[in-house]
Amino acid sequence: AVTSNLCATLLLIMILVKLGSFMFYRDMIMGLIHFAEKNFWGVTYDEASAQILKGYDKLGMTMIYTFTFMVYIATFNYIFAPFFEPQEKNETEKVLPFKLWIDFPYHSPYYEITYTIQSLSTMHSGICTFCFDNFVSTFNIHAAAQLKILAHKVEVIAEHCIGDTMDQKRPLETDVAVLAFKKLRDCVKQHLRLICYVRNMQRVFAIILLGQLLLSSVVICFGGFQFLFTAQLKILEKILKIFMIVKNIKLKKNNYKLHTKRINIISFSKIFSLTFLFLFKIFPKKFIYCKL
C-alpha cells in the first residue's frame, strides 16, 4: 500500500513541478510559441525541406500518440478497477479508485459522490500528465527538424559551389564566391537564431526535464518492486504498473532525444567551419576577407 500510494503521489508531484515551471516561465514560453509560429509553421518550404519536416512530424506524432495512449490506459485502469476487482471478503463491499485513510461512509449517495470526484480528479491528472510532455516533445521535434533542414541547405550550397567551379558555368570564380557567401550568410543568421531558440528552450524546460528524470526513476523503481515482489496485486493493478513503468521509460527516452539535439547543434557548427575552410582553399583569400 505504501509503494502504491507513493507512486501516485510522485505523479502528482511531477504535475505540480511542470505546472509551476510553466507558470513561472510563462512569458518565455509565449515567446517560444510566437517564434515557432513565425519562423517554423508560417514558412513556405521547398520540396526537400518539406520532406524532412514531414518525416519529423511523423516521428513526433508517433511519440505523442503512444505516450498519450499509455497515459489514458493507466487513467482508465484507475477509474474502472473498482468494477472489475473481485471482492474476497464481502461481495457488497464497495471500493474506490484510491483508498481513503479516514473513516468514511461507503453507502449511497456518499460513495457515488466520492467516486465521481476521484474519477474526475484522475482524468484531470492524466491530462496534465501528458499535455506538458507533449508540448515539450513537439517543440523539441520542430527544432530538430529546423536544424536538419538548415544542414541540408548548407550541403546543397557546398555542392552547387563545387559543381559551378568544376563545370565553369560562371565566367568568374568571384561570382561563385559572392553567390555562395550570400547564401551561407543567411544560413549563419538562421543558425544563430536557432541556437538562441534552443537555449531558451533549455532554460524553460530544464527544471521540468530534471524533475521528470529524477521522479520517473523513482517511480520505475517502486513500480517494478511492487510488480515483482507483491503477491497481492490483482491483474488490473499489474497492468497498471506495467504501463506506468513503460510510460516513464518513454519519457526518459524523450529526454535523451532532447539532449542529443544539443549535440546536433555542436556538430552543425562544425559543418559551417568545414564549409568556410573549404571555400578558403578554393577562392582567393583576399577576396573572402574583403567580403567578410
PDB file of C-alpha atoms in Angstrom:
ATOM      1  CA  ALA A   1       0.000   0.000   0.000  1.00  0.00           C
ATOM      2  CA  VAL A   2       2.853   2.376   0.806  1.00  0.00           C
ATOM      3  CA  THR A   3       4.576   1.916  -2.557  1.00  0.00           C
ATOM      4  CA  SER A   4       1.271   2.211  -4.431  1.00  0.00           C
ATOM      5  CA  ASN A   5       0.384   5.485  -2.716  1.00  0.00           C
ATOM      6  CA  LEU A   6       3.941   6.735  -3.185  1.00  0.00           C
ATOM      7  CA  CYS A   7       3.787   6.144  -6.958  1.00  0.00           C
ATOM      8  CA  ALA A   8       0.512   8.063  -7.209  1.00  0.00           C
ATOM      9  CA  THR A   9       1.901  10.862  -5.028  1.00  0.00           C
ATOM     10  CA  LEU A  10       5.039  11.173  -7.154  1.00  0.00           C
ATOM     11  CA  LEU A  11       2.903  11.523 -10.274  1.00  0.00           C
ATOM     12  CA  LEU A  12       1.060  14.425  -8.654  1.00  0.00           C
ATOM     13  CA  ILE A  13       4.377  15.998  -7.636  1.00  0.00           C
ATOM     14  CA  MET A  14       5.529  15.771 -11.274  1.00  0.00           C
ATOM     15  CA  ILE A  15       2.389  17.576 -12.408  1.00  0.00           C
ATOM     16  CA  LEU A  16       2.854  20.334  -9.826  1.00  0.00           C
ATOM     17  CA  VAL A  17       6.506  20.802 -10.834  1.00  0.00           C
ATOM     18  CA  LYS A  18       5.571  21.087 -14.524  1.00  0.00           C
ATOM     19  CA  LEU A  19       2.655  23.427 -13.835  1.00  0.00           C
ATOM     20  CA  GLY A  20       4.758  25.652 -11.579  1.00  0.00           C
ATOM     21  CA  SER A  21       7.570  25.815 -14.117  1.00  0.00           C
ATOM     22  CA  PHE A  22       5.193  26.722 -16.952  1.00  0.00           C
ATOM     23  CA  MET A  23       3.595  29.452 -14.843  1.00  0.00           C
ATOM     24  CA  PHE A  24       6.990  30.864 -13.825  1.00  0.00           C
ATOM     25  CA  TYR A  25       8.319  30.949 -17.406  1.00  0.00           C
ATOM     26  CA  ARG A  26       5.005  31.920 -18.985  1.00  0.00           C
ATOM     27  CA  ASP A  27       6.380  34.934 -20.888  1.00  0.00           C
ATOM     28  CA  MET A  28       9.326  32.974 -22.297  1.00  0.00           C
ATOM     29  CA  ILE A  29       7.050  30.118 -23.343  1.00  0.00           C
ATOM     30  CA  MET A  30       4.754  32.538 -25.168  1.00  0.00           C
ATOM     31  CA  GLY A  31       7.840  33.955 -26.876  1.00  0.00           C
ATOM     32  CA  LEU A  32       8.851  30.460 -27.993  1.00  0.00           C
ATOM     33  CA  ILE A  33       5.367  29.872 -29.384  1.00  0.00           C
ATOM     34  CA  HIS A  34       5.347  33.156 -31.318  1.00  0.00           C
ATOM     35  CA  PHE A  35       8.847  32.482 -32.679  1.00  0.00           C
ATOM     36  CA  ALA A  36       7.881  28.988 -33.834  1.00  0.00           C
ATOM     37  CA  GLU A  37       4.650  30.247 -35.380  1.00  0.00           C
ATOM     38  CA  LYS A  38       6.511  32.938 -37.321  1.00  0.00           C
ATOM     39  CA  ASN A  39       9.651  31.028 -38.354  1.00  0.00           C
ATOM     40  CA  PHE A  40       8.599  27.342 -38.372  1.00  0.00           C
ATOM     41  CA  TRP A  41       4.897  26.990 -39.090  1.00  0.00           C
ATOM     42  CA  GLY A  42       4.236  30.084 -41.204  1.00  0.00           C
ATOM     43  CA  VAL A  43       7.065  29.498 -43.690  1.00  0.00           C
ATOM     44  CA  THR A  44       6.806  28.045 -47.202  1.00  0.00           C
ATOM     45  CA  TYR A  45       9.291  25.185 -47.673  1.00  0.00           C
ATOM     46  CA  ASP A  46      10.786  23.694 -50.794  1.00  0.00           C
ATOM     47  CA  GLU A  47      10.255  20.041 -51.669  1.00  0.00           C
ATOM     48  CA  ALA A  48      13.329  18.689 -49.866  1.00  0.00           C
ATOM     49  CA  SER A  49      12.667  20.706 -46.708  1.00  0.00           C
ATOM     50  CA  ALA A  50       9.006  19.676 -46.753  1.00  0.00           C
ATOM     51  CA  GLN A  51      10.019  16.009 -46.904  1.00  0.00           C
ATOM     52  CA  ILE A  52      12.365  16.455 -43.940  1.00  0.00           C
ATOM     53  CA  LEU A  53       9.674  18.252 -41.959  1.00  0.00           C
ATOM     54  CA  LYS A  54       7.122  15.586 -42.849  1.00  0.00           C
ATOM     55  CA  GLY A  55       9.409  12.841 -41.559  1.00  0.00           C
ATOM     56  CA  TYR A  56       9.946  14.627 -38.259  1.00  0.00           C
ATOM     57  CA  ASP A  57       6.208  15.297 -37.965  1.00  0.00           C
ATOM     58  CA  LYS A  58       5.520  11.577 -38.286  1.00  0.00           C
ATOM     59  CA  LEU A  59       8.107  10.834 -35.609  1.00  0.00           C
ATOM     60  CA  GLY A  60       6.602  13.451 -33.301  1.00  0.00           C
ATOM     61  CA  MET A  61       3.042  12.229 -33.816  1.00  0.00           C
ATOM     62  CA  THR A  62       4.109   8.645 -33.129  1.00  0.00           C
ATOM     63  CA  MET A  63       5.789   9.646 -29.878  1.00  0.00           C
ATOM     64  CA  ILE A  64       2.866  11.803 -28.745  1.00  0.00           C
ATOM     65  CA  TYR A  65       0.128   9.311 -29.661  1.00  0.00           C
ATOM     66  CA  THR A  66       1.982   6.439 -27.993  1.00  0.00           C
ATOM     67  CA  PHE A  67       2.584   8.335 -24.774  1.00  0.00           C
ATOM     68  CA  THR A  68      -0.975   9.722 -24.661  1.00  0.00           C
ATOM     69  CA  PHE A  69      -2.408   6.242 -25.220  1.00  0.00           C
ATOM     70  CA  MET A  70      -0.396   4.810 -22.329  1.00  0.00           C
ATOM     71  CA  VAL A  71      -1.496   7.623 -20.012  1.00  0.00           C
ATOM     72  CA  TYR A  72      -5.152   7.088 -20.954  1.00  0.00           C
ATOM     73  CA  ILE A  73      -4.869   3.348 -20.322  1.00  0.00           C
ATOM     74  CA  ALA A  74      -3.380   3.965 -16.874  1.00  0.00           C
ATOM     75  CA  THR A  75      -6.055   6.574 -16.103  1.00  0.00           C
ATOM     76  CA  PHE A  76      -8.984   4.367 -17.101  1.00  0.00           C
ATOM     77  CA  ASN A  77      -7.393   1.495 -15.202  1.00  0.00           C
ATOM     78  CA  TYR A  78      -7.580   3.544 -12.027  1.00  0.00           C
ATOM     79  CA  ILE A  79     -11.169   4.630 -12.726  1.00  0.00           C
ATOM     80  CA  PHE A  80     -12.707   1.286 -13.712  1.00  0.00           C
ATOM     81  CA  ALA A  81     -10.640  -1.011 -11.493  1.00  0.00           C
ATOM     82  CA  PRO A  82     -13.268  -0.989  -8.663  1.00  0.00           C
ATOM     83  CA  PHE A  83     -15.862  -2.536 -11.018  1.00  0.00           C
ATOM     84  CA  PHE A  84     -13.678  -5.498 -12.022  1.00  0.00           C
ATOM     85  CA  GLU A  85     -11.746  -6.307  -8.865  1.00  0.00           C
ATOM     86  CA  PRO A  86     -13.159  -9.383  -7.098  1.00  0.00           C
ATOM     87  CA  GLN A  87     -14.211  -8.828  -3.510  1.00  0.00           C
ATOM     88  CA  GLU A  88     -12.697 -11.644  -1.467  1.00  0.00           C
ATOM     89  CA  LYS A  89     -14.245 -10.868   1.903  1.00  0.00           C
ATOM     90  CA  ASN A  90     -17.544  -9.164   1.263  1.00  0.00           C
ATOM     91  CA  GLU A  91     -19.433  -9.172  -2.017  1.00  0.00           C
ATOM     92  CA  THR A  92     -21.290  -5.982  -1.071  1.00  0.00           C
ATOM     93  CA  GLU A  93     -18.166  -4.034  -0.086  1.00  0.00           C
ATOM     94  CA  LYS A  94     -17.523  -1.056  -2.324  1.00  0.00           C
ATOM     95  CA  VAL A  95     -14.067   0.024  -3.479  1.00  0.00           C
ATOM     96  CA  LEU A  96     -12.894   3.467  -4.542  1.00  0.00           C
ATOM     97  CA  PRO A  97     -10.183   4.144  -7.134  1.00  0.00           C
ATOM     98  CA  PHE A  98      -7.972   5.445  -4.311  1.00  0.00           C
ATOM     99  CA  LYS A  99      -8.147   4.226  -0.748  1.00  0.00           C
ATOM    100  CA  LEU A 100      -9.283   6.710   1.868  1.00  0.00           C
ATOM    101  CA  TRP A 101      -7.333   6.586   5.130  1.00  0.00           C
ATOM    102  CA  ILE A 102     -10.200   8.044   7.152  1.00  0.00           C
ATOM    103  CA  ASP A 103     -13.491   6.622   8.347  1.00  0.00           C
ATOM    104  CA  PHE A 104     -15.854   7.296   5.510  1.00  0.00           C
ATOM    105  CA  PRO A 105     -19.382   6.011   4.838  1.00  0.00           C
ATOM    106  CA  TYR A 106     -19.377   3.805   1.748  1.00  0.00           C
ATOM    107  CA  HIS A 107     -23.145   3.698   1.326  1.00  0.00           C
ATOM    108  CA  SER A 108     -25.168   5.746  -1.141  1.00  0.00           C
ATOM    109  CA  PRO A 109     -25.031   8.582  -2.023  1.00  0.00           C
ATOM    110  CA  TYR A 110     -21.649   9.251  -0.381  1.00  0.00           C
ATOM    111  CA  TYR A 111     -19.898   6.504  -2.313  1.00  0.00           C
ATOM    112  CA  GLU A 112     -21.152   7.743  -5.700  1.00  0.00           C
ATOM    113  CA  ILE A 113     -20.162  11.345  -4.923  1.00  0.00           C
ATOM    114  CA  THR A 114     -16.689  10.339  -3.756  1.00  0.00           C
ATOM    115  CA  TYR A 115     -16.190   8.012  -6.722  1.00  0.00           C
ATOM    116  CA  THR A 116     -17.169  10.778  -9.159  1.00  0.00           C
ATOM    117  CA  ILE A 117     -14.786  13.262  -7.526  1.00  0.00           C
ATOM    118  CA  GLN A 118     -11.898  10.779  -7.579  1.00  0.00           C
ATOM    119  CA  SER A 119     -12.611   9.797 -11.190  1.00  0.00           C
ATOM    120  CA  LEU A 120     -12.704  13.403 -12.401  1.00  0.00           C
ATOM    121  CA  SER A 121      -9.524  14.166 -10.463  1.00  0.00           C
ATOM    122  CA  THR A 122      -7.839  11.147 -12.032  1.00  0.00           C
ATOM    123  CA  MET A 123      -8.827  12.218 -15.543  1.00  0.00           C
ATOM    124  CA  HIS A 124      -7.607  15.761 -14.885  1.00  0.00           C
ATOM    125  CA  SER A 125      -4.297  14.413 -13.545  1.00  0.00           C
ATOM    126  CA  GLY A 126      -3.924  12.212 -16.627  1.00  0.00           C
ATOM    127  CA  ILE A 127      -4.481  15.162 -18.961  1.00  0.00           C
ATOM    128  CA  CYS A 128      -1.941  17.253 -17.044  1.00  0.00           C
ATOM    129  CA  THR A 129       0.495  14.336 -17.191  1.00  0.00           C
ATOM    130  CA  PHE A 130       0.708  14.179 -20.977  1.00  0.00           C
ATOM    131  CA  CYS A 131      -0.112  17.756 -22.061  1.00  0.00           C
ATOM    132  CA  PHE A 132       3.116  19.290 -20.700  1.00  0.00           C
ATOM    133  CA  ASP A 133       5.283  16.455 -22.015  1.00  0.00           C
ATOM    134  CA  ASN A 134       3.624  16.565 -25.428  1.00  0.00           C
ATOM    135  CA  PHE A 135       4.264  20.305 -25.558  1.00  0.00           C
ATOM    136  CA  VAL A 136       7.975  19.828 -24.851  1.00  0.00           C
ATOM    137  CA  SER A 137       8.226  16.953 -27.341  1.00  0.00           C
ATOM    138  CA  THR A 138       6.506  18.966 -30.082  1.00  0.00           C
ATOM    139  CA  PHE A 139       8.893  21.888 -29.773  1.00  0.00           C
ATOM    140  CA  ASN A 140      11.849  19.532 -29.493  1.00  0.00           C
ATOM    141  CA  ILE A 141      10.887  17.762 -32.719  1.00  0.00           C
ATOM    142  CA  HIS A 142      10.315  21.004 -34.647  1.00  0.00           C
ATOM    143  CA  ALA A 143      13.648  22.462 -33.506  1.00  0.00           C
ATOM    144  CA  ALA A 144      15.437  19.272 -34.560  1.00  0.00           C
ATOM    145  CA  ALA A 145      13.664  19.416 -37.939  1.00  0.00           C
ATOM    146  CA  GLN A 146      14.792  23.014 -38.478  1.00  0.00           C
ATOM    147  CA  LEU A 147      18.399  22.052 -37.731  1.00  0.00           C
ATOM    148  CA  LYS A 148      18.141  19.181 -40.204  1.00  0.00           C
ATOM    149  CA  ILE A 149      16.695  21.487 -42.876  1.00  0.00           C
ATOM    150  CA  LEU A 150      19.463  24.015 -42.282  1.00  0.00           C
ATOM    151  CA  ALA A 151      22.127  21.312 -42.536  1.00  0.00           C
ATOM    152  CA  HIS A 152      20.600  20.209 -45.849  1.00  0.00           C
ATOM    153  CA  LYS A 153      20.753  23.792 -47.149  1.00  0.00           C
ATOM    154  CA  VAL A 154      24.455  24.033 -46.288  1.00  0.00           C
ATOM    155  CA  GLU A 155      25.139  20.753 -48.084  1.00  0.00           C
ATOM    156  CA  VAL A 156      23.273  21.985 -51.177  1.00  0.00           C
ATOM    157  CA  ILE A 157      25.208  25.277 -51.167  1.00  0.00           C
ATOM    158  CA  ALA A 158      28.533  23.441 -50.959  1.00  0.00           C
ATOM    159  CA  GLU A 159      27.542  21.003 -53.729  1.00  0.00           C
ATOM    160  CA  HIS A 160      26.396  23.805 -56.057  1.00  0.00           C
ATOM    161  CA  CYS A 161      29.550  25.787 -55.342  1.00  0.00           C
ATOM    162  CA  ILE A 162      31.758  22.820 -56.184  1.00  0.00           C
ATOM    163  CA  GLY A 163      29.707  21.987 -59.285  1.00  0.00           C
ATOM    164  CA  ASP A 164      29.785  25.537 -60.651  1.00  0.00           C
ATOM    165  CA  THR A 165      33.523  25.770 -60.057  1.00  0.00           C
ATOM    166  CA  MET A 166      34.349  22.457 -61.708  1.00  0.00           C
ATOM    167  CA  ASP A 167      31.991  22.904 -64.663  1.00  0.00           C
ATOM    168  CA  GLN A 168      32.921  26.575 -65.087  1.00  0.00           C
ATOM    169  CA  LYS A 169      29.299  27.569 -65.542  1.00  0.00           C
ATOM    170  CA  ARG A 170      30.104  31.090 -64.360  1.00  0.00           C
ATOM    171  CA  PRO A 171      32.710  33.322 -66.006  1.00  0.00           C
ATOM    172  CA  LEU A 172      34.468  34.314 -62.782  1.00  0.00           C
ATOM    173  CA  GLU A 173      35.229  32.456 -59.595  1.00  0.00           C
ATOM    174  CA  THR A 174      34.320  35.614 -57.717  1.00  0.00           C
ATOM    175  CA  ASP A 175      30.713  35.316 -58.939  1.00  0.00           C
ATOM    176  CA  VAL A 176      30.538  31.826 -57.462  1.00  0.00           C
ATOM    177  CA  ALA A 177      32.018  33.093 -54.203  1.00  0.00           C
ATOM    178  CA  VAL A 178      29.599  36.012 -53.935  1.00  0.00           C
ATOM    179  CA  LEU A 179      26.567  33.795 -54.502  1.00  0.00           C
ATOM    180  CA  ALA A 180      27.821  31.114 -52.105  1.00  0.00           C
ATOM    181  CA  PHE A 181      28.622  33.562 -49.333  1.00  0.00           C
ATOM    182  CA  LYS A 182      25.282  35.325 -49.622  1.00  0.00           C
ATOM    183  CA  LYS A 183      23.522  32.014 -49.114  1.00  0.00           C
ATOM    184  CA  LEU A 184      25.891  30.979 -46.324  1.00  0.00           C
ATOM    185  CA  ARG A 185      25.382  34.312 -44.599  1.00  0.00           C
ATOM    186  CA  ASP A 186      21.631  33.674 -44.496  1.00  0.00           C
ATOM    187  CA  CYS A 187      22.280  30.180 -43.150  1.00  0.00           C
ATOM    188  CA  VAL A 188      24.573  31.562 -40.442  1.00  0.00           C
ATOM    189  CA  LYS A 189      21.892  34.037 -39.355  1.00  0.00           C
ATOM    190  CA  GLN A 190      19.308  31.261 -39.238  1.00  0.00           C
ATOM    191  CA  HIS A 191      21.742  29.084 -37.315  1.00  0.00           C
ATOM    192  CA  LEU A 192      22.286  31.796 -34.699  1.00  0.00           C
ATOM    193  CA  ARG A 193      18.528  32.241 -34.323  1.00  0.00           C
ATOM    194  CA  LEU A 194      18.107  28.506 -33.793  1.00  0.00           C
ATOM    195  CA  ILE A 195      20.904  28.431 -31.213  1.00  0.00           C
ATOM    196  CA  CYS A 196      19.212  31.257 -29.293  1.00  0.00           C
ATOM    197  CA  TYR A 197      15.870  29.462 -29.598  1.00  0.00           C
ATOM    198  CA  VAL A 198      17.261  26.170 -28.291  1.00  0.00           C
ATOM    199  CA  ARG A 199      18.991  27.914 -25.385  1.00  0.00           C
ATOM    200  CA  ASN A 200      15.688  29.490 -24.400  1.00  0.00           C
ATOM    201  CA  MET A 201      14.077  26.062 -24.611  1.00  0.00           C
ATOM    202  CA  GLN A 202      16.739  24.609 -22.344  1.00  0.00           C
ATOM    203  CA  ARG A 203      16.272  27.426 -19.865  1.00  0.00           C
ATOM    204  CA  VAL A 204      12.496  26.998 -19.764  1.00  0.00           C
ATOM    205  CA  PHE A 205      12.363  23.199 -19.765  1.00  0.00           C
ATOM    206  CA  ALA A 206      15.443  22.457 -17.615  1.00  0.00           C
ATOM    207  CA  ILE A 207      13.506  22.186 -14.334  1.00  0.00           C
ATOM    208  CA  ILE A 208      10.768  20.113 -15.987  1.00  0.00           C
ATOM    209  CA  LEU A 209      13.246  17.669 -17.509  1.00  0.00           C
ATOM    210  CA  LEU A 210      15.293  17.400 -14.304  1.00  0.00           C
ATOM    211  CA  GLY A 211      12.217  16.761 -12.176  1.00  0.00           C
ATOM    212  CA  GLN A 212      10.850  14.294 -14.720  1.00  0.00           C
ATOM    213  CA  LEU A 213      14.158  12.431 -14.862  1.00  0.00           C
ATOM    214  CA  LEU A 214      14.505  12.096 -11.085  1.00  0.00           C
ATOM    215  CA  LEU A 215      10.874  11.316 -10.281  1.00  0.00           C
ATOM    216  CA  SER A 216      10.500   8.913 -13.222  1.00  0.00           C
ATOM    217  CA  SER A 217      13.485   6.942 -11.955  1.00  0.00           C
ATOM    218  CA  VAL A 218      11.880   6.663  -8.510  1.00  0.00           C
ATOM    219  CA  VAL A 219       8.511   5.641  -9.995  1.00  0.00           C
ATOM    220  CA  ILE A 220      10.182   2.964 -12.134  1.00  0.00           C
ATOM    221  CA  CYS A 221      11.964   1.570  -9.077  1.00  0.00           C
ATOM    222  CA  PHE A 222       8.901   1.478  -6.803  1.00  0.00           C
ATOM    223  CA  GLY A 223       6.576   0.288  -9.569  1.00  0.00           C
ATOM    224  CA  GLY A 224       8.954  -2.513 -10.541  1.00  0.00           C
ATOM    225  CA  PHE A 225       9.415  -3.512  -6.893  1.00  0.00           C
ATOM    226  CA  GLN A 226       5.673  -3.666  -6.315  1.00  0.00           C
ATOM    227  CA  PHE A 227       5.109  -5.607  -9.547  1.00  0.00           C
ATOM    228  CA  LEU A 228       7.768  -8.236  -8.818  1.00  0.00           C
ATOM    229  CA  PHE A 229       7.599  -8.701  -5.054  1.00  0.00           C
ATOM    230  CA  THR A 230       3.955  -8.067  -4.109  1.00  0.00           C
ATOM    231  CA  ALA A 231       1.825 -11.182  -4.374  1.00  0.00           C
ATOM    232  CA  GLN A 232      -1.496  -9.471  -3.556  1.00  0.00           C
ATOM    233  CA  LEU A 233      -1.552  -7.408  -6.736  1.00  0.00           C
ATOM    234  CA  LYS A 234      -4.557  -8.069  -8.927  1.00  0.00           C
ATOM    235  CA  ILE A 235      -4.386  -8.396 -12.706  1.00  0.00           C
ATOM    236  CA  LEU A 236      -5.529  -4.839 -13.400  1.00  0.00           C
ATOM    237  CA  GLU A 237      -3.046  -3.470 -10.882  1.00  0.00           C
ATOM    238  CA  LYS A 238      -0.234  -5.385 -12.570  1.00  0.00           C
ATOM    239  CA  ILE A 239      -1.278  -3.990 -15.943  1.00  0.00           C
ATOM    240  CA  LEU A 240      -1.290  -0.515 -14.409  1.00  0.00           C
ATOM    241  CA  LYS A 241       2.234  -0.964 -13.052  1.00  0.00           C
ATOM    242  CA  ILE A 242       3.455  -2.143 -16.451  1.00  0.00           C
ATOM    243  CA  PHE A 243       2.018   0.934 -18.169  1.00  0.00           C
ATOM    244  CA  MET A 244       3.488   3.224 -15.505  1.00  0.00           C
ATOM    245  CA  ILE A 245       6.949   1.717 -15.977  1.00  0.00           C
ATOM    246  CA  VAL A 246       6.745   1.833 -19.788  1.00  0.00           C
ATOM    247  CA  LYS A 247       5.409   5.404 -19.691  1.00  0.00           C
ATOM    248  CA  ASN A 248       8.296   6.635 -17.558  1.00  0.00           C
ATOM    249  CA  ILE A 249      10.846   4.801 -19.708  1.00  0.00           C
ATOM    250  CA  LYS A 250       9.288   6.509 -22.742  1.00  0.00           C
ATOM    251  CA  LEU A 251       9.687   9.882 -21.037  1.00  0.00           C
ATOM    252  CA  LYS A 252      13.341   9.192 -20.234  1.00  0.00           C
ATOM    253  CA  LYS A 253      13.882   8.285 -23.894  1.00  0.00           C
ATOM    254  CA  ASN A 254      12.325  11.582 -24.999  1.00  0.00           C
ATOM    255  CA  ASN A 255      14.591  13.462 -22.597  1.00  0.00           C
ATOM    256  CA  TYR A 256      17.567  11.697 -24.136  1.00  0.00           C
ATOM    257  CA  LYS A 257      16.494  12.915 -27.582  1.00  0.00           C
ATOM    258  CA  LEU A 258      16.372  16.470 -26.241  1.00  0.00           C
ATOM    259  CA  HIS A 259      19.972  16.046 -25.074  1.00  0.00           C
ATOM    260  CA  THR A 260      21.078  14.701 -28.460  1.00  0.00           C
ATOM    261  CA  LYS A 261      19.602  17.779 -30.106  1.00  0.00           C
ATOM    262  CA  ARG A 262      22.191  19.866 -28.260  1.00  0.00           C
ATOM    263  CA  ILE A 263      24.912  17.603 -29.652  1.00  0.00           C
ATOM    264  CA  ASN A 264      23.477  18.124 -33.146  1.00  0.00           C
ATOM    265  CA  ILE A 265      23.934  21.881 -32.743  1.00  0.00           C
ATOM    266  CA  ILE A 266      27.629  21.398 -31.967  1.00  0.00           C
ATOM    267  CA  SER A 267      28.013  19.084 -34.958  1.00  0.00           C
ATOM    268  CA  PHE A 268      26.194  21.568 -37.174  1.00  0.00           C
ATOM    269  CA  SER A 269      28.616  24.314 -36.111  1.00  0.00           C
ATOM    270  CA  LYS A 270      31.447  22.080 -37.260  1.00  0.00           C
ATOM    271  CA  ILE A 271      29.763  21.790 -40.670  1.00  0.00           C
ATOM    272  CA  PHE A 272      29.881  25.571 -41.049  1.00  0.00           C
ATOM    273  CA  SER A 273      33.537  25.649 -40.050  1.00  0.00           C
ATOM    274  CA  LEU A 274      34.461  22.958 -42.548  1.00  0.00           C
ATOM    275  CA  THR A 275      32.474  24.707 -45.290  1.00  0.00           C
ATOM    276  CA  PHE A 276      34.292  28.000 -44.764  1.00  0.00           C
ATOM    277  CA  LEU A 277      37.645  26.232 -44.667  1.00  0.00           C
ATOM    278  CA  PHE A 278      36.804  24.545 -47.953  1.00  0.00           C
ATOM    279  CA  LEU A 279      35.930  27.874 -49.572  1.00  0.00           C
ATOM    280  CA  PHE A 280      39.174  29.362 -48.285  1.00  0.00           C
ATOM    281  CA  LYS A 281      41.008  26.645 -50.203  1.00  0.00           C
ATOM    282  CA  ILE A 282      39.134  27.222 -53.463  1.00  0.00           C
ATOM    283  CA  PHE A 283      38.902  31.013 -53.719  1.00  0.00           C
ATOM    284  CA  PRO A 284      41.461  33.779 -53.172  1.00  0.00           C
ATOM    285  CA  LYS A 285      41.798  34.640 -49.505  1.00  0.00           C
ATOM    286  CA  LYS A 286      41.935  38.378 -50.105  1.00  0.00           C
ATOM    287  CA  PHE A 287      38.530  38.327 -51.755  1.00  0.00           C
ATOM    288  CA  ILE A 288      36.980  36.359 -48.931  1.00  0.00           C
ATOM    289  CA  TYR A 289      38.478  38.593 -46.272  1.00  0.00           C
ATOM    290  CA  CYS A 290      37.130  41.612 -48.130  1.00  0.00           C
ATOM    291  CA  LYS A 291      33.623  40.186 -48.348  1.00  0.00           C
ATOM    292  CA  LEU A 292      33.568  39.142 -44.675  1.00  0.00           C
TER     293      LEU A 292
END
